[in-house]
Coordinates of C-alpha atoms and ligand atoms in Angstrom, one line a residue:
M242 CA 0.3 0.2 0.1
S243 CA 1.5 3.2 -0.8
P244 CA 0.9 6.1 1.8
S245 CA -2.2 8.0 1.5
R246 CA -2.2 11.8 0.2
D247 CA -3.2 13.0 3.6
S248 CA 0.3 11.5 5.1
I249 CA 2.2 12.5 1.8
E250 CA 1.0 16.2 3.2
L251 CA 1.5 15.7 6.4
Q252 CA 5.3 14.7 5.6
A253 CA 5.4 18.0 3.8
I254 CA 4.0 20.4 6.6
S255 CA 6.5 18.5 8.8
A256 CA 9.5 19.3 7.1
Y257 CA 8.3 22.5 6.2
T258 CA 8.2 22.6 10.0
K259 CA 11.4 21.3 11.1
H260 CA 13.2 23.6 8.1
F261 CA 11.6 26.9 8.8
G262 CA 10.8 26.9 12.6
V263 CA 7.1 27.7 12.0
P264 CA 4.3 26.0 11.0
P265 CA 3.2 26.7 6.7
R266 CA 0.4 28.7 6.1
A267 CA -1.8 26.4 3.6
V268 CA -0.6 22.4 1.9
A269 CA -1.6 21.2 -1.7
S270 CA -1.6 18.1 -3.7
A271 CA -1.4 16.9 -7.2
P272 CA -1.1 13.5 -8.3
G273 CA 0.6 11.3 -11.1
R274 CA -1.2 10.3 -13.8
V275 CA -1.5 7.0 -15.9
N276 CA -3.1 7.0 -19.3
L277 CA -5.6 3.8 -19.5
I278 CA -5.7 5.1 -24.1
G279 CA -5.8 8.1 -26.4
E280 CA -1.4 8.1 -26.5
H281 CA -0.2 10.8 -28.3
T282 CA -3.5 12.2 -29.5
D283 CA -3.8 15.0 -26.7
Y284 CA -1.6 17.4 -28.8
N285 CA -3.6 16.0 -31.6
D286 CA -6.6 18.4 -30.4
G287 CA -8.1 14.1 -30.0
Y288 CA -9.6 11.9 -27.3
V289 CA -7.5 11.0 -24.1
L290 CA -9.0 8.5 -21.4
P291 CA -6.3 8.3 -18.6
G292 CA -7.2 8.3 -14.9
A293 CA -5.3 10.4 -11.2
I294 CA -3.4 8.1 -9.2
D295 CA -2.8 7.3 -5.7
R296 CA 1.2 8.8 -6.3
A297 CA 1.4 12.2 -5.3
T298 CA 3.9 15.4 -5.1
A299 CA 2.4 17.7 -1.8
V300 CA 3.9 21.6 -1.1
A301 CA 3.4 23.1 1.6
V302 CA 4.0 26.9 1.9
G303 CA 4.1 30.4 4.0
P304 CA 4.9 33.8 3.0
R305 CA 8.0 35.1 3.2
D306 CA 8.4 39.5 3.7
D307 CA 10.6 39.3 1.0
D308 CA 9.8 38.6 -2.7
R309 CA 12.2 35.4 -2.9
L310 CA 10.9 32.1 -3.3
V311 CA 12.6 28.8 -1.0
M312 CA 12.8 25.9 -1.7
N313 CA 13.8 22.7 0.3
P314 CA 16.0 24.4 2.8
G315 CA 18.4 21.8 4.4
S316 CA 18.0 18.9 1.3
A317 CA 20.2 17.9 -1.4
Q318 CA 16.6 20.1 -3.3
D319 CA 18.2 23.5 -1.8
A320 CA 17.0 26.8 -4.0
S321 CA 15.9 30.3 -4.0
F322 CA 14.8 32.4 -6.5
S323 CA 13.7 36.2 -6.7
L324 CA 10.6 35.5 -8.1
S325 CA 11.2 39.2 -10.0
R326 CA 13.4 37.6 -11.7
L327 CA 12.2 34.2 -12.8
Y328 CA 13.8 32.5 -15.6
P329 CA 14.4 28.6 -16.9
S330 CA 17.7 27.0 -16.0
E331 CA 20.1 26.6 -18.3
R332 CA 21.1 22.8 -17.7
R333 CA 17.2 21.7 -17.2
A334 CA 16.3 21.4 -13.2
W335 CA 13.6 20.2 -10.3
T336 CA 13.0 23.9 -9.3
D337 CA 12.2 24.6 -13.5
Y338 CA 8.7 23.8 -12.9
L339 CA 8.4 25.3 -9.6
T340 CA 9.5 28.9 -10.8
G341 CA 7.6 28.5 -14.6
V342 CA 4.4 28.0 -12.5
A343 CA 5.2 31.1 -10.2
S344 CA 6.4 33.3 -13.1
L345 CA 3.5 33.0 -15.1
L346 CA 1.2 33.4 -12.0
Q347 CA 2.8 37.1 -12.3
V348 CA 3.0 37.8 -16.4
R349 CA -1.0 36.8 -16.0
G350 CA -1.6 39.5 -13.2
N351 CA -1.7 37.5 -10.0
P352 CA 0.6 39.8 -7.8
L353 CA 2.5 36.6 -5.6
C354 CA 4.0 37.4 -2.6
G355 CA 7.3 35.8 -1.3
A356 CA 7.6 32.4 0.1
N357 CA 8.6 29.6 1.8
M358 CA 7.8 26.2 0.1
F359 CA 8.6 22.1 1.3
V360 CA 8.3 19.8 -2.0
Y361 CA 7.6 16.3 -0.7
G362 CA 5.9 13.3 -2.6
N363 CA 6.2 10.1 -4.6
V364 CA 5.1 9.9 -8.2
P365 CA 8.2 8.6 -9.5
R366 CA 10.4 10.5 -11.8
G367 CA 11.3 9.9 -15.3
A368 CA 8.3 6.9 -15.0
G369 CA 5.7 8.3 -16.8
L370 CA 3.6 8.8 -14.6
S371 CA 3.9 12.5 -14.8
S372 CA 6.2 13.4 -11.3
S373 CA 6.1 17.1 -13.6
A374 CA 2.4 17.9 -14.0
A375 CA 2.1 16.5 -10.1
L376 CA 4.3 19.1 -9.1
E377 CA 2.9 21.9 -11.1
L378 CA -0.4 21.3 -10.4
A379 CA 0.8 21.0 -6.5
T380 CA 3.5 24.6 -6.5
A381 CA 0.3 26.5 -8.9
F382 CA -2.6 25.5 -5.9
A383 CA -0.4 26.3 -3.3
L384 CA 0.5 29.4 -4.4
I385 CA -3.0 30.1 -5.8
E386 CA -4.0 29.4 -1.4
L387 CA -1.4 31.4 -0.2
N388 CA -2.3 34.6 -1.8
G389 CA -6.1 34.2 -1.5
L390 CA -6.4 34.2 -5.4
T391 CA -9.3 32.8 -7.6
I392 CA -8.3 31.5 -10.9
P393 CA -11.1 27.8 -12.3
P394 CA -9.0 24.7 -12.2
V395 CA -9.5 24.5 -16.7
E396 CA -6.7 27.4 -16.5
T397 CA -4.4 26.3 -14.2
A398 CA -4.7 23.2 -15.8
R399 CA -3.5 25.5 -18.9
L400 CA -1.7 27.3 -16.6
C401 CA 0.4 24.4 -15.7
Q402 CA 1.0 22.9 -19.0
Q403 CA 2.0 26.3 -20.0
A404 CA 4.7 26.3 -17.4
E405 CA 6.2 22.9 -18.6
H406 CA 6.5 24.4 -22.5
E407 CA 8.3 27.3 -21.1
F408 CA 10.3 26.4 -18.8
A409 CA 10.7 22.7 -19.3
G410 CA 11.1 22.9 -23.3
V411 CA 8.7 20.0 -23.0
K412 CA 5.6 20.8 -26.1
C413 CA 3.4 18.2 -24.0
G414 CA -0.2 18.5 -24.5
I415 CA -2.7 19.0 -22.5
M416 CA -3.7 15.4 -20.8
D417 CA -1.3 15.6 -17.7
Q418 CA -2.0 18.9 -15.8
F419 CA -5.7 18.2 -16.9
I420 CA -5.4 15.2 -14.8
S421 CA -4.1 16.0 -12.2
C422 CA -5.8 18.5 -11.5
L423 CA -9.3 17.7 -11.9
G424 CA -9.0 13.4 -12.0
R425 CA -11.9 11.7 -9.0
K426 CA -11.6 8.9 -7.5
N427 CA -12.6 5.1 -9.3
H428 CA -13.4 7.4 -12.4
A429 CA -11.3 8.0 -15.1
M430 CA -11.8 10.9 -17.8
L431 CA -12.3 11.5 -21.6
L432 CA -11.2 14.4 -22.2
D433 CA -11.9 16.0 -25.5
C434 CA -8.4 17.8 -25.9
R435 CA -10.3 20.2 -28.9
S436 CA -13.1 21.7 -26.6
L437 CA -11.2 21.0 -22.9
V438 CA -14.8 19.5 -22.4
Y439 CA -14.4 16.0 -20.1
E440 CA -16.1 13.7 -18.1
H441 CA -15.7 11.3 -15.6
V442 CA -16.0 7.7 -16.5
P443 CA -16.6 5.2 -13.2
I444 CA -14.5 2.1 -13.6
P445 CA -16.4 -1.1 -13.0
P446 CA -16.3 -3.2 -10.3
G447 CA -13.7 -6.1 -10.4
V448 CA -11.1 -4.5 -11.5
E449 CA -7.7 -3.6 -10.6
L450 CA -4.5 -1.7 -12.7
V451 CA -1.4 -2.9 -11.9
V452 CA 1.4 -0.5 -12.6
C453 CA 4.6 -2.1 -14.6
D454 CA 7.4 0.6 -14.3
T455 CA 10.6 -0.9 -16.3
G456 CA 13.0 1.7 -15.0
V457 CA 14.3 2.4 -18.4
K458 CA 14.5 6.6 -17.8
R459 CA 12.6 8.0 -20.4
A460 CA 16.4 9.7 -21.6
L461 CA 15.4 10.9 -25.6
A462 CA 11.5 12.0 -24.6
G463 CA 12.0 15.4 -24.8
S464 CA 13.4 15.4 -28.7
E465 CA 11.8 12.4 -29.7
Y466 CA 8.8 13.5 -28.4
N467 CA 8.3 17.3 -30.6
R468 CA 9.6 15.8 -33.2
R469 CA 6.8 13.3 -32.9
R470 CA 4.2 16.6 -32.4
E471 CA 5.7 18.2 -36.1
E472 CA 5.6 15.0 -38.0
C473 CA 1.9 14.8 -36.9
N474 CA 1.8 18.3 -37.9
T475 CA 3.5 17.4 -41.5
G476 CA 1.0 15.3 -42.0
V477 CA -1.9 17.7 -41.3
R478 CA -0.3 20.3 -43.5
I479 CA -0.1 17.5 -46.5
L480 CA -3.3 15.6 -45.8
S481 CA -5.1 19.8 -45.4
S482 CA -4.6 20.0 -49.7
K483 CA -6.7 17.3 -50.4
L484 CA -9.0 18.1 -46.5
P485 CA -8.9 21.9 -46.7
G486 CA -11.6 22.1 -43.5
I487 CA -8.7 20.5 -41.1
A488 CA -7.0 22.0 -38.6
A489 CA -6.0 19.0 -36.7
L490 CA -5.3 15.0 -37.6
R491 CA -8.9 15.2 -35.1
D492 CA -10.4 15.9 -38.2
V493 CA -8.9 12.7 -40.8
S494 CA -11.3 10.1 -40.1
P495 CA -9.0 6.5 -40.4
D496 CA -11.7 5.7 -43.8
Q497 CA -10.1 9.5 -45.3
L498 CA -6.4 8.7 -44.4
H499 CA -6.9 5.7 -45.9
D500 CA -8.0 7.0 -48.8
L501 CA -5.4 9.8 -48.9
Q502 CA -2.1 8.2 -47.2
G503 CA -0.4 8.1 -50.7
L504 CA -0.1 11.9 -50.2
L505 CA 2.6 10.9 -46.9
D506 CA 6.3 9.6 -46.5
P507 CA 6.2 6.8 -45.1
V508 CA 6.8 7.8 -41.7
V509 CA 4.8 10.5 -41.7
R510 CA 1.8 8.3 -42.6
R511 CA 3.0 5.5 -39.5
R512 CA 2.6 8.3 -37.7
C513 CA -0.4 10.0 -38.7
M514 CA -2.3 6.2 -38.5
H515 CA -1.0 6.0 -35.4
V516 CA -2.9 9.2 -33.9
V517 CA -6.1 8.8 -36.3
T518 CA -6.8 5.2 -35.6
E519 CA -6.6 5.9 -31.6
N520 CA -8.2 8.4 -31.1
D521 CA -10.7 5.9 -33.0
R522 CA -10.0 3.3 -30.1
V523 CA -10.9 5.8 -27.0
V524 CA -14.2 6.2 -28.5
R525 CA -14.3 2.1 -28.5
S526 CA -13.3 2.0 -25.1
V527 CA -15.4 3.9 -23.6
R528 CA -18.3 2.4 -24.8
A529 CA -17.0 -0.8 -23.5
L530 CA -15.9 0.6 -20.5
R531 CA -19.9 1.5 -20.2
A532 CA -21.2 -1.9 -21.2
G533 CA -18.7 -3.3 -18.4
D534 CA -17.2 -5.1 -21.3
L535 CA -13.9 -5.4 -19.9
A536 CA -12.2 -8.2 -22.8
E537 CA -14.0 -5.3 -25.4
F538 CA -11.6 -2.6 -24.0
G539 CA -8.5 -5.0 -22.8
K540 CA -8.3 -5.5 -26.2
L541 CA -7.9 -2.3 -27.9
M542 CA -5.1 -1.6 -24.8
Y543 CA -3.0 -3.9 -26.7
D544 CA -4.4 -2.4 -30.8
S545 CA -2.8 0.3 -29.0
H546 CA -0.2 -0.8 -27.8
L547 CA 1.1 -2.4 -30.8
S548 CA 0.2 1.2 -33.2
L549 CA 1.7 2.9 -30.7
R550 CA 4.7 0.7 -31.0
R551 CA 4.8 -0.3 -34.3
D552 CA 3.3 3.1 -35.5
Y553 CA 4.0 5.7 -33.6
E554 CA 8.3 3.9 -32.6
V555 CA 7.6 5.0 -28.8
S556 CA 8.1 1.5 -26.9
C557 CA 11.3 0.1 -26.5
P558 CA 11.6 -4.0 -26.2
E559 CA 11.3 -3.2 -22.1
L560 CA 7.8 -2.1 -22.4
D561 CA 6.9 -4.8 -25.0
M562 CA 8.2 -7.5 -23.3
I563 CA 5.5 -7.0 -19.9
V564 CA 2.7 -6.1 -22.7
D565 CA 3.9 -10.0 -23.7
L566 CA 4.4 -11.3 -19.9
C567 CA 0.6 -9.2 -19.2
A568 CA -1.1 -10.5 -22.1
G569 CA 0.3 -15.0 -21.0
A570 CA -0.6 -14.4 -17.7
D571 CA -4.3 -15.6 -15.9
G572 CA -7.3 -12.9 -15.3
V573 CA -5.7 -10.1 -17.8
Y574 CA -7.8 -8.0 -19.6
G575 CA -5.0 -6.1 -21.7
A576 CA -2.2 -4.2 -21.0
R577 CA -0.2 -1.0 -22.7
M578 CA 2.7 0.7 -22.2
T579 CA 1.5 4.4 -20.8
G580 CA 1.8 8.0 -21.0
A581 CA 5.1 8.7 -23.7
G582 CA 7.5 5.9 -24.0
F583 CA 10.4 5.1 -24.5
G584 CA 10.5 3.5 -21.4
G585 CA 9.1 4.2 -18.0
C586 CA 6.0 2.3 -17.5
A587 CA 3.5 -0.2 -18.3
I588 CA -0.2 -0.9 -17.0
C589 CA -2.1 -3.9 -16.7
L590 CA -6.2 -4.4 -16.2
V591 CA -7.0 -7.1 -14.4
K592 CA -9.6 -8.9 -12.3
E593 CA -9.7 -8.7 -8.9
G594 CA -7.9 -11.1 -7.6
F595 CA -5.4 -12.0 -10.2
A596 CA -3.3 -8.7 -9.4
E597 CA -0.9 -10.6 -6.8
G598 CA -0.3 -13.6 -9.8
V599 CA 0.2 -11.3 -12.7
I600 CA 3.1 -9.0 -10.1
A601 CA 4.7 -13.0 -8.8
R602 CA 5.0 -13.3 -13.6
L603 CA 6.5 -9.2 -13.9
N604 CA 9.0 -9.6 -11.0
A605 CA 9.7 -12.8 -12.3
G606 CA 10.3 -13.0 -16.2
Y607 CA 11.8 -9.4 -16.5
H608 CA 14.8 -8.0 -17.0
G609 CA 15.7 -4.6 -19.3
K610 CA 18.4 -4.6 -21.6
S611 CA 20.9 -3.1 -18.8
G612 CA 20.1 -4.9 -16.0
E613 CA 16.9 -3.3 -15.0
K614 CA 14.5 -4.6 -12.4
A615 CA 10.8 -4.4 -12.8
T616 CA 8.7 -2.1 -10.3
V617 CA 5.3 -3.5 -9.9
Y618 CA 2.6 -2.1 -7.8
I619 CA -1.5 -2.2 -7.8
C620 CA -2.2 1.9 -8.1
S621 CA -5.6 3.2 -7.5
I622 CA -7.5 5.4 -8.8
D623 CA -7.2 9.2 -6.8
D624 CA -9.1 12.5 -7.3
G625 CA -7.4 15.4 -8.1
A626 CA -5.0 18.8 -7.1
R627 CA -6.9 20.2 -3.6
A628 CA -5.1 22.2 -1.1
R629 CA -6.3 24.1 2.3
G630 CA -5.4 26.4 4.7
I631 CA -3.8 25.8 7.7
P632 CA -5.3 27.0 11.1
Q633 CA -2.5 28.9 12.9
Ligands
LIG194 C1 3.1 12.8 -21.8 C2 2.7 15.1 -22.0 C3 1.0 14.2 -22.4 C4 1.0 13.4 -23.7 C5 1.7 12.5 -23.4 C6 1.5 11.4 -24.6 O1 3.0 12.4 -20.4 O2 2.3 14.5 -21.8 O3 0.8 15.9 -22.9 O4 1.0 14.1 -24.9 O5 3.1 11.8 -23.5 O6 0.2 10.3 -24.7

């Protein structure tokens, strides 16, 4: 069992109190996420089906008299910045997510007071579970609470996405920040990434979600990710010569792409094929989930993985090995990589009572190319970001 959200927040509060000598004024926390299906569709204006997980980052916060943001003193992550001089660091650092959020809050017209902060959490970093979105959202909620600001949650999610673009250099879509902000316990979220209209879809009873971390760090993720985005844009540019109304791959149907594929070079064609079929799979998988048809949902997960492996080329041998091991285990509905890919985690949807068997099989059968061990656990779907003041 992972520690509860309450206990993560309490850890941040007690570390804050220990290091700053007074209790914090507020605490906020935000979860990581898994994506059940709908991968690399968000920046193509498409559909996604993520869920927030029971791993979170908490930020305890209190005011300062000067204009500084002081973070995690007395730890290896010790850092301090002036609120009037917040820039992305030259060599990417974890603080970029915090300073990015603080900077953009100010740019959007929200004056901030100086703040002491202590960050504590248990979302694994670099594992494709959106530890960065969790940190951004927890920071945003903490600063909003401390400064008495009123910002609608959707706007907060977009601000955090912008922080990731401008301060971390990854041109991510909106999925991670949105689900970390607005997730709901025991529900997946169907999000239309164009309109930002969303719906919480209940996870049927009797299933468990196993997360398996390959231990492969996603070194190439940033540059390859941005390249995939460009390839999709190239596809849209070329296809729009025959389909003038389209603004994104979201607007292209599998049949249309099939008819026009001759226009595209093989790489761009495969990228487009993934996105267009994946959007269709999300719509079908939500239908299956609502009907309680987990066998169909699981089949769509496998199809999604294959498409990410062959057409989008963002899987890796370790992720494929996990999916294959899951496919051969009892009680498994489906499995796939989750998140951007190039390492990170795979997820497996399992009939209740069978998760331990799957975990044992993965622990015994998995070995990364460079000797990595799998980290495997059962995950539950949790609520999105929250903040509260602390009585002084
Ligand atoms: C990362 C990005 C998301 C999304 C996924 C792939 O997690 O942050 O916006 O594009 O990859 O689905």
